[in-house]
Structure formats: structure tokens, C-alpha cells
Short mmCIF file of C-alpha atoms in Angstrom, two decimals:
data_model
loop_
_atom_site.label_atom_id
_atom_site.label_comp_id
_atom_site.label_asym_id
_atom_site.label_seq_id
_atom_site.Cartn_x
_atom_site.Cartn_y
_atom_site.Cartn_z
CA UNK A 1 52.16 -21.01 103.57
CA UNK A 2 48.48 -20.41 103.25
CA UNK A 3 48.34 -17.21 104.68
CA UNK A 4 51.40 -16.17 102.91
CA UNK A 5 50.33 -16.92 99.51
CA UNK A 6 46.73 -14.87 100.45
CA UNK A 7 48.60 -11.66 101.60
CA UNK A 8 50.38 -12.13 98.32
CA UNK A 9 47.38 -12.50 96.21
CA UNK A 10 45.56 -9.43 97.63
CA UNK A 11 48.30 -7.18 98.99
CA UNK A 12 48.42 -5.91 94.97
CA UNK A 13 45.11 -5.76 94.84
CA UNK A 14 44.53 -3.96 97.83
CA UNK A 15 47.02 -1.32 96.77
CA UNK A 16 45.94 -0.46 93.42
CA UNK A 17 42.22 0.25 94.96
CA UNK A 18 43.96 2.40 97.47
CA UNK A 19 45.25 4.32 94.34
CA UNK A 20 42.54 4.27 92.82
CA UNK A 21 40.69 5.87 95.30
CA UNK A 22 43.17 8.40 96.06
CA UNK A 23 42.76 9.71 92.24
CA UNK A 24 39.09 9.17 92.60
CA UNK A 25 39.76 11.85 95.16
CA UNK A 26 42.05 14.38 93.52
CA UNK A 27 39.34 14.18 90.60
CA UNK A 28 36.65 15.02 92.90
CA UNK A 29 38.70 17.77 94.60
CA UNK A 30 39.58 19.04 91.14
CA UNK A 31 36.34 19.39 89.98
CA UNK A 32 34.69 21.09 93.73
CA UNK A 33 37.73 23.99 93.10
CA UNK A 34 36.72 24.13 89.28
CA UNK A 35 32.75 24.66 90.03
CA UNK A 36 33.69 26.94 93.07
CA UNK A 37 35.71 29.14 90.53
CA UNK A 38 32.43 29.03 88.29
CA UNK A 39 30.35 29.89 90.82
CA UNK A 40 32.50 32.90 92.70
CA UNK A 41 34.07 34.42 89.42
CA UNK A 42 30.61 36.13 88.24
CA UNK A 43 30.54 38.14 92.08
CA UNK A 44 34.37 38.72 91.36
CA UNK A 45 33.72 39.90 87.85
CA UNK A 46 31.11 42.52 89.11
CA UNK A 47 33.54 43.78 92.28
CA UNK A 48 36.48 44.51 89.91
CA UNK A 49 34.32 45.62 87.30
CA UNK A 50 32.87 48.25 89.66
CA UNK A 51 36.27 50.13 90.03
CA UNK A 52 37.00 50.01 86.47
CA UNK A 53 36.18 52.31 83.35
CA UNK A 54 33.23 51.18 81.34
CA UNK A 55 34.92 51.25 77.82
CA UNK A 56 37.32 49.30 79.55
CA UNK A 57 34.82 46.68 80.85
CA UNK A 58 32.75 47.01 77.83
CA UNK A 59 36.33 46.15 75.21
CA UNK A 60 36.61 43.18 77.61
CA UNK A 61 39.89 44.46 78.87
CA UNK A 62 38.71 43.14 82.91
CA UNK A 63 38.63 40.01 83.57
CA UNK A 64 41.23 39.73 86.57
CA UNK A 65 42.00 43.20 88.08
CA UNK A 66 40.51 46.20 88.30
CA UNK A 67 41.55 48.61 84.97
CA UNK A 68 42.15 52.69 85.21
CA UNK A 69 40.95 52.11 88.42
CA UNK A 70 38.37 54.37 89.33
CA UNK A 71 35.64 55.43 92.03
CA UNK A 72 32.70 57.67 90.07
CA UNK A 73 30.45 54.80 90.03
CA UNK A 74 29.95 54.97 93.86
CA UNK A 75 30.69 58.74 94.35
CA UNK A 76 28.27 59.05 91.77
CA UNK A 77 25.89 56.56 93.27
CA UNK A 78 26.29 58.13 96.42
CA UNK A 79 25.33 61.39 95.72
CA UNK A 80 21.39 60.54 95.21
CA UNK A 81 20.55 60.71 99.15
CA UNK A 82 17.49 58.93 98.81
CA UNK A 83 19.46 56.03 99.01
CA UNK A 84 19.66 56.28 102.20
CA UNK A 85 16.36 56.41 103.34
CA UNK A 86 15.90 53.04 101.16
CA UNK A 87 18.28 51.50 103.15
CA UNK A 88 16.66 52.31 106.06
CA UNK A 89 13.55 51.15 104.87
CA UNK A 90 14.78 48.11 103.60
CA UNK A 91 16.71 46.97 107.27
CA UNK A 92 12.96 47.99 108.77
CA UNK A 93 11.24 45.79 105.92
CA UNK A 94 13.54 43.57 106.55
CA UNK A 95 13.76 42.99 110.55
CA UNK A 96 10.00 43.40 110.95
CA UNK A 97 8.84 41.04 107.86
CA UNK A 98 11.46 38.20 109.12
CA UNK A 99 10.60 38.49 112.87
CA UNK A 100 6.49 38.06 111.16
CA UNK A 101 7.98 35.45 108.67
CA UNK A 102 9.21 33.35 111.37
CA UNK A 103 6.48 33.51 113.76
CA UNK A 104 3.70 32.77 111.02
CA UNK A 105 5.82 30.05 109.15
CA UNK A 106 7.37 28.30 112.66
CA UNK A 107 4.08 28.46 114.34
CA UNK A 108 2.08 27.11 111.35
CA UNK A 109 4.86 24.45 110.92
CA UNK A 110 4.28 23.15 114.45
CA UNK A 111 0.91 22.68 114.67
CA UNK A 112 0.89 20.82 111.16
CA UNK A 113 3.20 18.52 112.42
CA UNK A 114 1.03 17.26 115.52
CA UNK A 115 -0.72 14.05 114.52
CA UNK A 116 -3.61 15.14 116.77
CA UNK A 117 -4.38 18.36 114.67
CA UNK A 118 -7.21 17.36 113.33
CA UNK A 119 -7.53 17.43 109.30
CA UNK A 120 -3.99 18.18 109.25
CA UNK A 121 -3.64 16.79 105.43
CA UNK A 122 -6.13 18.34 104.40
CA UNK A 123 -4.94 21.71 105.80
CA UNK A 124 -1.02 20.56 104.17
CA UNK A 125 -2.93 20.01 100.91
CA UNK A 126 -4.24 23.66 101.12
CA UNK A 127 -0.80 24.98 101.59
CA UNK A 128 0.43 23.46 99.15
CA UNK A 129 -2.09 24.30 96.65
CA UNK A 130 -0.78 27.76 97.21
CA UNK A 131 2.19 27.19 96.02
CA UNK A 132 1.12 26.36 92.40
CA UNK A 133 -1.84 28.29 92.53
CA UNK A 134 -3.13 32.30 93.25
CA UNK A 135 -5.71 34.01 92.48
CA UNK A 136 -3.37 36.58 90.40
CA UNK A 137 -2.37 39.98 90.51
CA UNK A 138 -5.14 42.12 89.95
CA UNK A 139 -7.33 40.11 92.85
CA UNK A 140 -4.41 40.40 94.81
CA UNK A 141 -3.95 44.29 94.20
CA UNK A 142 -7.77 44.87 94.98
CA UNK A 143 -8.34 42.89 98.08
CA UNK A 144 -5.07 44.98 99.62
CA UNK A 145 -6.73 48.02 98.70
CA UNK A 146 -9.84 46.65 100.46
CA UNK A 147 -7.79 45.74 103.62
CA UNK A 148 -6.60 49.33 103.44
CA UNK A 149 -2.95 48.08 103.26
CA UNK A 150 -1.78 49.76 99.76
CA UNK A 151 0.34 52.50 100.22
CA UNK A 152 1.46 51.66 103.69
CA UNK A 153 4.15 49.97 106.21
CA UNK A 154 2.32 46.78 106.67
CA UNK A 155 2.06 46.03 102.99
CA UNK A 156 5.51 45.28 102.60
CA UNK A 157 5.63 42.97 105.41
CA UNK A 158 2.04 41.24 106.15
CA UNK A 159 0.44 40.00 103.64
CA UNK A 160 2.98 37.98 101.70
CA UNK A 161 4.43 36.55 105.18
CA UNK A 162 2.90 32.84 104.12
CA UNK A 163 5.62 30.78 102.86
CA UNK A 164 3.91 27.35 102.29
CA UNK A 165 7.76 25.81 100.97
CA UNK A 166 9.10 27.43 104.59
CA UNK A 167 6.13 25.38 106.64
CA UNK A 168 7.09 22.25 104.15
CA UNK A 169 10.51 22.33 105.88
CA UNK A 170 9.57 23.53 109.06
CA UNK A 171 7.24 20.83 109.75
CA UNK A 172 9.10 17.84 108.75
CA UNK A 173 12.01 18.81 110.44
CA UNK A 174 9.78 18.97 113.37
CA UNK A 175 8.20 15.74 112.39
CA UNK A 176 11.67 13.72 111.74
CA UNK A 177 13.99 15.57 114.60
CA UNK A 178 11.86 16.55 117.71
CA UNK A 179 10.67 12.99 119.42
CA UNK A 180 6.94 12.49 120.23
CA UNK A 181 8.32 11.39 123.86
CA UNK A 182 9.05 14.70 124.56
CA UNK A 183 6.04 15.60 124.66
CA UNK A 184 4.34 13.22 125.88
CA UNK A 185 7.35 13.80 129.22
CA UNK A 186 5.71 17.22 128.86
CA UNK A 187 2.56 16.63 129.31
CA UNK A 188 2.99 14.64 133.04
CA UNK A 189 4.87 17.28 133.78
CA UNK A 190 1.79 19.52 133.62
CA UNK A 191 3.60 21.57 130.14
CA UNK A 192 0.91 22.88 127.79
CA UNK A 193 1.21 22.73 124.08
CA UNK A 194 2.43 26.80 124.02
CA UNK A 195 4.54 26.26 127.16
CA UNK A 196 6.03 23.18 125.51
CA UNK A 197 6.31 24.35 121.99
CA UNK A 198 8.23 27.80 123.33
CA UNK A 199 10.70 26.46 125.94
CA UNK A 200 11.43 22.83 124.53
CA UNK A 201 10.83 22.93 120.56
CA UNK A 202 12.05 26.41 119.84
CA UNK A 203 15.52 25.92 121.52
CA UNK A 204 15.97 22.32 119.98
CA UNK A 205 15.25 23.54 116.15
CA UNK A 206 17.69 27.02 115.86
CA UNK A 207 18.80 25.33 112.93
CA UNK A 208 15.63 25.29 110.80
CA UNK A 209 14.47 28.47 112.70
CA UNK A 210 18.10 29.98 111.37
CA UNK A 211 17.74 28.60 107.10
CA UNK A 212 14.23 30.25 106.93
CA UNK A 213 15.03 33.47 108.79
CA UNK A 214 18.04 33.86 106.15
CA UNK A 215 15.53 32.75 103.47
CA UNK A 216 13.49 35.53 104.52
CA UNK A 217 15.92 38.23 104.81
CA UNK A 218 17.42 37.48 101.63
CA UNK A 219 13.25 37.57 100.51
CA UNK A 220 12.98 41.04 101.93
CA UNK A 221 15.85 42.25 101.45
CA UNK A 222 15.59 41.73 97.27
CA UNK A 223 11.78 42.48 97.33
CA UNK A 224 11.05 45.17 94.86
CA UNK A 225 8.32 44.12 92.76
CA UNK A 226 5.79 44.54 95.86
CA UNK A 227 6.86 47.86 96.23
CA UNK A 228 6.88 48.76 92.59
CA UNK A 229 2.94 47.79 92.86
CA UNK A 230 1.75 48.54 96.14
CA UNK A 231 3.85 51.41 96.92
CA UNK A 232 3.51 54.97 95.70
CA UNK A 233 4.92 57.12 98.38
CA UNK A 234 8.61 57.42 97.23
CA UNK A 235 9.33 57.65 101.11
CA UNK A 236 8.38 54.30 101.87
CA UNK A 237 10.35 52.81 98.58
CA UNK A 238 12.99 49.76 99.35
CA UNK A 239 16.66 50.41 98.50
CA UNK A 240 16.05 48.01 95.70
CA UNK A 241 13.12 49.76 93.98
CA UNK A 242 15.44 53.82 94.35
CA UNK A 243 18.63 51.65 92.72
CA UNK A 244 16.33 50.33 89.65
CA UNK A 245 14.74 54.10 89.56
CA UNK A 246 18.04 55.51 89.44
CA UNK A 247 19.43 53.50 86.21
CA UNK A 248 16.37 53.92 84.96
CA UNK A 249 16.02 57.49 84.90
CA UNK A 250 20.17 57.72 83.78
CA UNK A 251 19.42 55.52 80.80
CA UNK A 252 16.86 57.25 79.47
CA UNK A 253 18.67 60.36 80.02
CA UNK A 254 21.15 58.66 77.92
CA UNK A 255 19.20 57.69 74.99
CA UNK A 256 16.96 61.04 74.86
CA UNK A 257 19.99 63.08 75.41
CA UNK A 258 22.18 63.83 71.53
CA UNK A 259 26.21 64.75 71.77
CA UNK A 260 28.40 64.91 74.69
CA UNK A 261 25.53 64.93 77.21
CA UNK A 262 24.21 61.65 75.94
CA UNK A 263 27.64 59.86 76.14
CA UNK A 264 28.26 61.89 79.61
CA UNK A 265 24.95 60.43 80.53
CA UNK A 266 25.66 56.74 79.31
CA UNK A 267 29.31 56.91 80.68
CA UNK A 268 27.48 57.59 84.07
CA UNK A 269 24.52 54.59 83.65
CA UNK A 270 27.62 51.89 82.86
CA UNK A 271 29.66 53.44 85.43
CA UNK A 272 26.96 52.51 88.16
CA UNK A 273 25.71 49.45 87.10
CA UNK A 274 28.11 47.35 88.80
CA UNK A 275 28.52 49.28 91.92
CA UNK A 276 24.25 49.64 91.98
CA UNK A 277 24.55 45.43 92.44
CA UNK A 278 27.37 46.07 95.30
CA UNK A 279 25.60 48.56 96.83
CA UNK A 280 22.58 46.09 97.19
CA UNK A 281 24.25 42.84 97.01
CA UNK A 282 26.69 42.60 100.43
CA UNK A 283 25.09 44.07 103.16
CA UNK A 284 23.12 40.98 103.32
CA UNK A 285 25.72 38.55 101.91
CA UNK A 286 27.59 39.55 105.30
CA UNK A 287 24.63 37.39 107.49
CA UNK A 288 25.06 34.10 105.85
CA UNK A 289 28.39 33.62 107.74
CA UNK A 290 26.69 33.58 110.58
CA UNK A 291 23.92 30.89 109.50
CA UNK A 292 25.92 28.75 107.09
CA UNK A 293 27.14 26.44 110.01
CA UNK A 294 23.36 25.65 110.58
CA UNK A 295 22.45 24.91 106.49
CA UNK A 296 23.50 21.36 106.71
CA UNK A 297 21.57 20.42 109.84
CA UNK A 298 18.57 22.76 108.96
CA UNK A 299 18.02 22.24 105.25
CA UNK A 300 18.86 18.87 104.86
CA UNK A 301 17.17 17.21 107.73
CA UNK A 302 14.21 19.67 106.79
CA UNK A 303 14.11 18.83 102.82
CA UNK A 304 15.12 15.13 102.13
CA UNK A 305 13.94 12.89 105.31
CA UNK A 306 9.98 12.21 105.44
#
């Protein structure tokens, strides 16, 4: 009779916290589709917007699907064929500065997280002094003119390959996730540190390796302000910097222009605004399919443990 009048007593109770989580749940699941509308209606917006007239974009008449649907923004975008050659500068920027990125940030990373590096926290403090810290823009300009790098390849892809938050993660997601007895394994085996650190802590971190080569990429692959500065050979200019030139020079068309030419000219600067951020936006939104199994394992374990 005991145990009868127990199941009785908390069978009810047991039930209405089972409901109670399940509409915990629904809330939660409610609210992740909510944000995830916030978050992906702004790319949406721009896509559909892209195909559309401006005046009907501009009267707020798109907001779901594409109206007087229409291609002049790219054909027009299209037709300036230095874009091309900023493409191909940019996938060149891009390859060679991550490939550097990786083996500065990944090798610096390691060798801060040996404990028998010696002055390691001081050297950590230095790095991380950078990232509050610099000495400015105008010291910066000068000493790249001094290294002889302005105006050139290797100024778009060695000098700002530091990234003192990449070595943060890198190095204490080698400090939390490879095991000191590996090393120390290594070692009677008759491994070296660059044997050991190649063949054995390489393979075991492609997750870390994989968030800062995307962080990278995406670095690159947006970079225009470098080239803006550093760069006057219109041959060596990123795709992002020609884009920005070219609604740049159509808007001030637009404005100096008077009559039909002015609103032909404005008509054109709306009509490629949205397909400029296409143009530039999903080339490299295509590689984080590849990666995003690897953000969990990579970022987290990276970032939060100590």
C-alpha cells in the first residue's frame, strides 16, 4: 500500500514536469526559428533586392520576392572587366595570406603553449598587448615603405599575418586538447619537437587549424582598407577595393550629372548596390560549409576552457 500511495503522489507530479519541459522546449525551438529568421532575412533581403527595380526597392514594395524582376545590376556590373582581375587578385591574396596566416599563427601557438618555452608569459603578455595597442597608421605606413613592401604583392599578405586573438585560441586548444604524454611518448621514441609538432599535433588539431584558416579567408577576402593605403597600382587592387571604386565613381556621376543623365546615372548606382554585395559576398560564404562541422570542436574548446 506504501508503494501504491507513492506512485500516486508523484505520478502527477512527474507528468506535469514532463509537460512542462516539453513547452520549455517548443518555446526554445520557437524562439531559435524566430532569431534564425532575424539573422538570414537581411542576406535574403539583399538577394531579392538585387533582381528588383530600385524605385521598387526604394517605395518598399520588396520585402518577399523579387519585383519587375530584372538583371542590369549584374549585366551592368559585369561589364567593368577589371573585376575580374580583382577577383583574381583577391583568390591569390587570399590562398597565399591564409597558407602565411596559418603557418605564423599555428606555429607561434605551439611553441607558446610548451611549459618549457622559456618566458612564455611574458612573450603571451606581448601578444596580447598588440591587440589593444599599435603604434598607428602613419608609423605603420612608413616602416612598410622602409621595408620596401608598399606598392607590392607581399604587402597584402605579410605584414599583417600576426593575429595575436588566432594564437590566443590556437594555443589553448593546444594546451587543453593535445596531452603532455604525447610528447613525452615522443621523445623515447627519439621524435624531435618539429618532427613531433608536424606528424602528431598538426593531424590531431584540423579543427582549430580549420576555424582560423576560415577566419583568415574571410580576413582576406574582405580586406580593402590595406589596399586602399598601401596599394596604388590599380593592377594589384582586391575585388573589394574595384567594387567600392565602381559605386563610387557612379555616384558621383550621379550627383554632378543634371537631367536624365543624372537619374540614368543614379538608376545605375541603386541598381548595383545590391548585386556589388553578391558579387563579393558568396564566393566565400560557399567555404564555410565545408568548416562549419569543425566550429564546435575548434572554437569552443579553443575559446572557453583554460
Amino acid at each position: 500500500m506504501d508503494v501504491v500511495e507513492v506512485r500516486e503522489k508523484t505520478g502527477p507530479r512527474q507528468r506535469h514536469t514532463r509537460s512542462s519541459d516539453r513547452v520549455l522546449e517548443i518555446g526554445l525551438y520557437v524562439f531559435a526559428v524566430l532569431m534564425l529568421i532575424v539573422l538570414i532575412y537581411p542576406l535574403y533581403f539583399i538577394i531579392i533586392a538585387s533582381f528588383s527595380e530600385p524605385a521598387a526597392v526604394a517605395n518598399g514594395q520588396v520585402w518577399l520576392w523579387p519585383k519587375d524582376f530584372t538583371l542590369a545590376g549584374y549585366q551592368e556590373l559585369l561589364k567593368h572587366s577589371n573585376i575580374w582581375i580583382g577577383y583574381r587578385n583577391t583568390i591569390v591574396y587570399t590562398i597565399v595570406g591564409t597558407a602565411i596566416g596559418l603557418v605564423v599563427n599555428i606555429s607561434a601557438a605551439y611553441a607558446l603553449s610548451r611549459k618549457d618555452l622559456v618566458g612564455r608569459k611574458y612573450i603571451s603578455l606581448l601578444f596580447i598587448f598588440t591587440m589593444f595597442f599599435n603604434g598607428g597608421l602613419i608609423p605603420t605606413f612608413m616602416t612598410i615603405r622602409d621595408f620596401q613592401l608598399y606598392d607590392t604583392f607581399l604587402v597584402m599578405v605579410l605584414p599583417f599575418s600576426v593575429a595575436a586573438f588566432n594564437i590566443i585560441v590556437a594555443r589553448t586548444f593546444f594546451q587543453s586538447s593535445i596531452p603532455e604524454d604525447l610528447w613525452e611518448a615522443a621523445q623515447l621514441d627519439g621524435c624531435g619537437n618539429l618532427r613531433y609538432f608536424v606528424t602528431i599535433v598538426i593531424p590531431l588539431s584540423k579543427a582549430v587549424i580549420s576555424v582560423i584558416a576560415l577566419w583568415t579567408a574571410v580576413g582576406h577576402w574582405n580586406s580593402y582598407f590595406n589596399a586602399l593605403i598601401y596599394l596604388k597600382d590599380s593592377n594589384l587592387y582586391p575585388l573589394q577595393l574595384i567594387l567600392r571604386n565602381i559605386l563610387v565613381t557612379n555616384q558621383m556621376q550621379s550627383a554632378m550629372g543634371t537631367g536624365e543623365a543624372a537619374a540614368i546615372a543614379l538608376r545605375l548606382a541603386n541598381i548595383m548596390r545590391y548585386a556589388v554585395i553578391i558579387v563579393a559576398t558568396v564566393p566565400i560564404m560557399c567555404i564555410y560549409p565545408f568548416v562549419q562541422k569543425y566550429f564546435n570542436q575548434g572554437v569552443m574548446i579553443g575559446a572557453v576552457k583554460s
